Short mmCIF file of C-alpha atoms in Angstrom, two decimals:
data_model
loop_
_atom_site.label_atom_id
_atom_site.label_comp_id
_atom_site.label_asym_id
_atom_site.label_seq_id
_atom_site.Cartn_x
_atom_site.Cartn_y
_atom_site.Cartn_z
CA MET A 1 18.92 7.26 -9.76
CA PHE A 2 18.21 8.67 -6.30
CA ASP A 3 18.94 7.33 -2.82
CA PHE A 4 16.11 6.38 -0.54
CA VAL A 5 15.71 8.23 2.72
CA LYS A 6 16.63 6.32 5.87
CA THR A 7 16.72 9.22 8.31
CA MET A 8 14.39 12.12 9.07
CA PHE A 9 12.74 13.64 6.04
CA LYS A 10 11.05 17.04 5.91
CA LYS A 11 9.97 16.98 9.54
CA ASP A 12 8.81 20.60 9.27
CA VAL A 13 6.29 19.82 6.50
CA ASN A 14 2.69 20.96 6.99
CA PRO A 15 0.64 17.77 7.57
CA ALA A 16 -2.48 19.35 6.05
CA ASP A 17 -0.54 19.97 2.83
CA VAL A 18 0.63 16.35 2.77
CA VAL A 19 -2.99 15.19 3.17
CA LYS A 20 -4.07 17.32 0.20
CA LYS A 21 -1.22 16.08 -1.99
CA SER A 22 -1.86 12.47 -1.03
CA ARG A 23 -5.33 12.77 -2.55
CA GLU A 24 -4.07 14.14 -5.86
CA ASP A 25 -3.46 11.88 -8.86
CA ARG A 26 0.32 12.20 -8.71
CA PHE A 27 0.96 8.55 -9.58
CA MET A 28 -1.46 6.06 -11.12
CA ALA A 29 -1.63 2.37 -10.21
CA ARG A 30 -0.98 1.04 -13.71
CA GLU A 31 1.79 3.58 -14.24
CA LEU A 32 3.51 2.25 -11.12
CA ILE A 33 3.02 -1.37 -12.11
CA ASN A 34 4.41 -0.78 -15.61
CA GLY A 35 7.26 1.29 -14.19
CA LEU A 36 8.34 -1.36 -11.70
CA VAL A 37 7.84 -4.68 -13.51
CA SER A 38 7.95 -6.01 -17.04
CA ASP A 39 5.81 -8.69 -18.69
CA PHE A 40 2.90 -8.00 -16.35
CA ILE A 41 0.01 -10.46 -16.61
CA GLU A 42 -3.16 -9.40 -14.80
CA LEU A 43 -5.22 -12.03 -12.99
CA HIS A 44 -8.89 -11.59 -12.18
CA GLY A 45 -11.48 -12.79 -9.68
CA ASP A 46 -11.53 -14.10 -6.13
CA ARG A 47 -12.77 -17.59 -7.17
CA LEU A 48 -15.71 -17.11 -4.81
CA SER A 49 -18.04 -14.41 -6.10
CA ALA A 50 -16.70 -11.56 -8.23
CA ASP A 51 -13.85 -9.44 -9.52
CA ASP A 52 -13.12 -6.01 -8.07
CA SER A 53 -11.57 -3.62 -10.59
CA SER A 54 -10.26 -1.38 -7.80
CA VAL A 55 -7.73 -4.11 -6.95
CA ILE A 56 -5.28 -4.90 -9.75
CA GLY A 57 -3.30 -8.08 -9.24
CA GLY A 58 -0.98 -10.20 -11.29
CA ILE A 59 2.51 -11.47 -12.06
CA GLY A 60 5.46 -9.60 -13.52
CA ARG A 61 9.26 -9.50 -13.55
CA LEU A 62 11.29 -7.19 -11.32
CA LYS A 63 14.70 -6.97 -12.95
CA GLY A 64 14.03 -10.45 -14.32
CA GLN A 65 12.78 -11.94 -11.04
CA PRO A 66 9.15 -13.16 -10.99
CA VAL A 67 7.06 -11.23 -8.46
CA THR A 68 3.41 -10.87 -7.55
CA VAL A 69 2.02 -7.33 -7.65
CA ILE A 70 -1.23 -6.27 -5.94
CA ALA A 71 -2.32 -2.64 -6.33
CA ILE A 72 -5.28 -0.55 -5.22
CA ASP A 73 -6.37 1.67 -8.09
CA LYS A 74 -8.42 4.86 -7.64
CA GLY A 75 -9.07 5.13 -11.37
CA THR A 76 -8.29 7.78 -13.95
CA ASP A 77 -11.26 9.76 -15.29
CA ILE A 78 -14.48 10.39 -13.38
CA HIS A 79 -16.25 7.31 -14.78
CA ASP A 80 -13.33 5.07 -13.86
CA LYS A 81 -13.15 6.56 -10.37
CA LEU A 82 -16.86 6.00 -9.82
CA SER A 83 -16.66 2.37 -10.95
CA LYS A 84 -13.75 1.82 -8.55
CA ARG A 85 -15.33 3.86 -5.74
CA ASN A 86 -12.22 6.06 -5.70
CA GLY A 87 -10.05 3.13 -4.68
CA SER A 88 -12.27 1.65 -1.98
CA PRO A 89 -12.21 -2.14 -2.40
CA GLN A 90 -15.13 -4.47 -1.73
CA PRO A 91 -14.74 -7.88 0.00
CA TRP A 92 -14.06 -9.70 -3.27
CA GLY A 93 -11.18 -7.30 -3.94
CA TYR A 94 -9.48 -8.31 -0.71
CA ARG A 95 -10.26 -11.97 -1.37
CA LYS A 96 -8.64 -11.66 -4.77
CA ALA A 97 -5.59 -10.26 -3.01
CA GLN A 98 -5.59 -13.21 -0.61
CA ARG A 99 -5.75 -15.65 -3.52
CA LEU A 100 -2.74 -14.00 -5.15
CA MET A 101 -0.80 -13.93 -1.87
CA LYS A 102 -1.29 -17.68 -1.44
CA GLN A 103 -0.33 -18.26 -5.06
CA ALA A 104 2.85 -16.22 -4.56
CA ALA A 105 3.79 -18.31 -1.53
CA LYS A 106 3.13 -21.54 -3.44
CA PHE A 107 5.49 -20.52 -6.25
CA ASN A 108 7.99 -18.71 -4.02
CA ARG A 109 7.43 -15.24 -5.52
CA PRO A 110 8.07 -12.05 -3.51
CA ILE A 111 5.05 -9.75 -3.19
CA ILE A 112 4.78 -6.02 -3.85
CA THR A 113 1.62 -4.21 -2.77
CA LEU A 114 0.84 -0.68 -3.97
CA ILE A 115 -1.66 1.15 -1.79
CA ASN A 116 -3.79 4.23 -2.40
CA THR A 117 -7.17 4.08 -0.67
CA PRO A 118 -9.27 6.26 1.63
CA GLY A 119 -10.48 2.96 3.15
CA ALA A 120 -12.54 -0.12 2.38
CA PHE A 121 -15.91 0.53 0.75
CA PRO A 122 -18.60 1.00 3.46
CA GLY A 123 -21.62 0.09 1.32
CA MET A 124 -24.46 -2.12 2.49
CA GLU A 125 -23.65 -4.95 0.08
CA ALA A 126 -19.97 -4.91 1.06
CA GLU A 127 -20.86 -5.16 4.73
CA ALA A 128 -23.40 -7.92 4.05
CA GLN A 129 -20.78 -9.88 2.09
CA GLY A 130 -18.24 -9.79 4.92
CA GLN A 131 -16.09 -6.70 4.48
CA SER A 132 -14.61 -6.88 7.98
CA GLU A 133 -13.91 -10.62 7.66
CA ALA A 134 -12.21 -10.08 4.30
CA ILE A 135 -9.91 -7.42 5.74
CA ALA A 136 -9.13 -9.51 8.83
CA GLN A 137 -8.41 -12.56 6.68
CA SER A 138 -6.07 -10.55 4.46
CA ILE A 139 -4.08 -9.47 7.51
CA LEU A 140 -4.02 -13.05 8.82
CA GLU A 141 -2.85 -14.46 5.47
CA SER A 142 -0.13 -11.81 5.28
CA MET A 143 1.19 -12.91 8.66
CA LYS A 144 1.55 -16.49 7.42
CA LEU A 145 3.33 -15.81 4.12
CA THR A 146 6.70 -17.52 3.78
CA VAL A 147 7.84 -15.17 1.01
CA PRO A 148 9.07 -11.55 1.30
CA MET A 149 6.44 -8.82 1.08
CA ILE A 150 6.97 -5.08 0.71
CA ALA A 151 4.05 -2.64 0.88
CA ILE A 152 4.30 0.78 -0.78
CA ILE A 153 1.79 3.52 0.09
CA TYR A 154 1.79 5.92 -2.84
CA GLY A 155 -1.22 8.07 -1.94
CA GLU A 156 -3.71 7.59 0.88
CA GLY A 157 -3.27 4.73 3.32
CA GLY A 158 -6.63 4.77 5.01
CA SER A 159 -7.58 2.56 7.96
CA GLY A 160 -8.07 -1.21 7.70
CA GLY A 161 -8.63 -0.85 3.97
CA ALA A 162 -4.92 -0.07 3.65
CA LEU A 163 -3.69 -2.33 6.46
CA ALA A 164 -5.20 -5.34 4.68
CA LEU A 165 -2.40 -5.00 2.10
CA ALA A 166 0.23 -3.35 4.30
CA THR A 167 0.92 -6.11 6.84
CA ALA A 168 4.30 -6.63 5.24
CA ASP A 169 7.96 -7.16 6.08
CA GLN A 170 8.61 -3.54 5.14
CA VAL A 171 6.32 -0.56 4.54
CA TRP A 172 7.48 2.28 2.31
CA MET A 173 5.73 5.58 1.71
CA PHE A 174 5.96 8.15 -1.02
CA GLU A 175 7.01 11.59 0.16
CA ASN A 176 3.48 12.99 -0.11
CA ALA A 177 1.52 9.97 1.15
CA THR A 178 -0.40 9.45 4.38
CA TYR A 179 -1.07 6.41 6.58
CA SER A 180 -3.68 6.65 9.31
CA ILE A 181 -6.38 4.86 11.30
CA LEU A 182 -9.00 7.16 9.73
CA SER A 183 -9.20 10.38 7.77
CA PRO A 184 -8.49 13.74 9.44
CA GLU A 185 -12.11 14.66 8.73
CA GLY A 186 -13.30 11.55 10.54
CA PHE A 187 -10.92 12.18 13.44
CA ALA A 188 -12.14 15.78 13.81
CA SER A 189 -15.78 14.69 13.59
CA ILE A 190 -15.33 12.16 16.39
CA LEU A 191 -13.10 14.24 18.66
CA TRP A 192 -14.57 17.72 18.15
CA LYS A 193 -17.84 17.04 16.30
CA ASP A 194 -16.52 19.33 13.57
CA ALA A 195 -15.05 17.95 10.33
CA LYS A 196 -13.93 21.46 9.36
CA ARG A 197 -11.11 21.12 11.89
CA SER A 198 -9.47 18.44 9.71
CA ASP A 199 -6.28 20.47 9.20
CA GLU A 200 -5.88 20.70 12.98
CA ALA A 201 -6.51 16.97 13.26
CA ALA A 202 -3.90 16.18 10.61
CA ALA A 203 -1.33 18.10 12.64
CA ILE A 204 -1.77 15.94 15.74
CA MET A 205 -2.45 12.52 14.17
CA GLY A 206 1.13 11.81 13.11
CA ILE A 207 0.20 10.56 9.64
CA THR A 208 3.03 11.95 7.51
CA PRO A 209 5.95 9.82 6.31
CA ALA A 210 8.40 11.71 8.54
CA ASP A 211 6.25 11.10 11.64
CA LEU A 212 5.81 7.41 10.84
CA LEU A 213 9.48 6.86 9.99
CA GLU A 214 10.45 8.38 13.34
CA LYS A 215 8.09 5.97 15.12
CA LYS A 216 9.44 3.06 13.03
CA VAL A 217 5.98 2.29 11.67
CA ILE A 218 7.45 2.56 8.16
CA ASP A 219 10.90 1.76 6.84
CA GLN A 220 11.55 4.01 3.84
CA ILE A 221 10.41 7.31 2.34
CA ILE A 222 10.44 7.55 -1.45
CA PRO A 223 11.33 11.06 -2.72
CA GLU A 224 9.01 12.34 -5.42
CA GLY A 225 9.63 14.45 -8.50
CA ARG A 226 8.55 15.06 -12.05
CA HIS A 227 10.86 12.42 -13.53
CA HIS A 228 8.83 9.32 -12.75
CA ALA A 229 11.14 7.04 -14.72
CA LYS A 230 14.02 7.86 -12.35
CA ILE A 231 11.81 7.24 -9.33
CA PHE A 232 10.78 3.84 -10.68
CA GLU A 233 14.39 2.97 -11.49
CA GLY A 234 15.40 3.71 -7.91
CA MET A 235 12.48 1.69 -6.57
CA GLN A 236 13.37 -1.28 -8.79
CA THR A 237 16.93 -1.33 -7.48
CA LYS A 238 15.91 -0.97 -3.84
CA LEU A 239 13.16 -3.59 -4.09
CA SER A 240 15.53 -6.05 -5.73
CA GLN A 241 18.15 -5.48 -3.01
CA GLU A 242 15.69 -5.90 -0.15
CA PHE A 243 14.08 -9.01 -1.65
CA LYS A 244 17.51 -10.57 -2.14
CA LYS A 245 18.32 -10.03 1.56
CA MET A 246 15.03 -11.52 2.71
CA GLN A 247 15.24 -14.48 0.34
CA ALA A 248 18.47 -15.49 2.06
CA MET A 249 16.25 -16.28 5.07
CA SER A 250 14.12 -19.37 5.45
CA GLY A 251 10.34 -19.11 5.18
CA GLN A 252 9.99 -19.62 8.92
CA GLU A 253 12.53 -16.87 9.63
CA ILE A 254 10.63 -14.47 7.35
CA VAL A 255 7.36 -15.17 9.18
CA ALA A 256 9.01 -14.79 12.60
CA ALA A 257 10.62 -11.47 11.66
CA ARG A 258 7.37 -10.11 10.23
CA ARG A 259 5.41 -11.04 13.34
CA ALA A 260 8.10 -9.54 15.58
CA ARG A 261 7.89 -6.30 13.61
CA TYR A 262 4.21 -5.89 14.42
CA ARG A 263 4.50 -7.03 18.02
CA GLN A 264 6.74 -4.00 18.60
CA PHE A 265 3.77 -1.71 17.99
#
């Protein structure tokens, strides 16, 4: 088992390289879920309109403790990726997440979110069905949860599409993940009218785990490697420890601490 990183981590890394690696299929959503929890039962639908396959949600056991897991899934093969829009949820995906968050609070289950998305889906139907409202409501619901919540960005953490599931007590990032208000290509297009300058944009945006840990936007960096089982074992232990600390607090104390965390920004 490895130790998590609490201090500076690879500050000299090339941000453009981190962006490229964050978009690779290094870890898959279901692999992470199965590696972290046992007895996982998937739950479907938002109870309003539809089910979004790019958002996987359900209940499992973390070292025997019941937890709720909500993950954004980019898919595996090309057909799966297309059906999931490469991990870009639609409004009913975020509303499914909200339903599971409320359920977790009702039954006093800690929440783990696993995030890998370039952003919320920008399609016409998604916008017509309230994409912005769904994201805003997810953030609002997260701020009211009386149970511990830890968000883990394991690939791309793009814009409000990621923030909808990352308004948590703690935010962790994998070593080769990114977390940003928009993509480097989008940043370069807006600032310089030239998306080809994305590598330059990545260097000044401060989107790598080391940059974000230094600014206290995130709390932990998860080292990567080829032995995924060891990584998951370390994550299980750390998650269990952190949840135990937070569960010693009252629900009101958890909410107050979470809100204070974001007020600091």
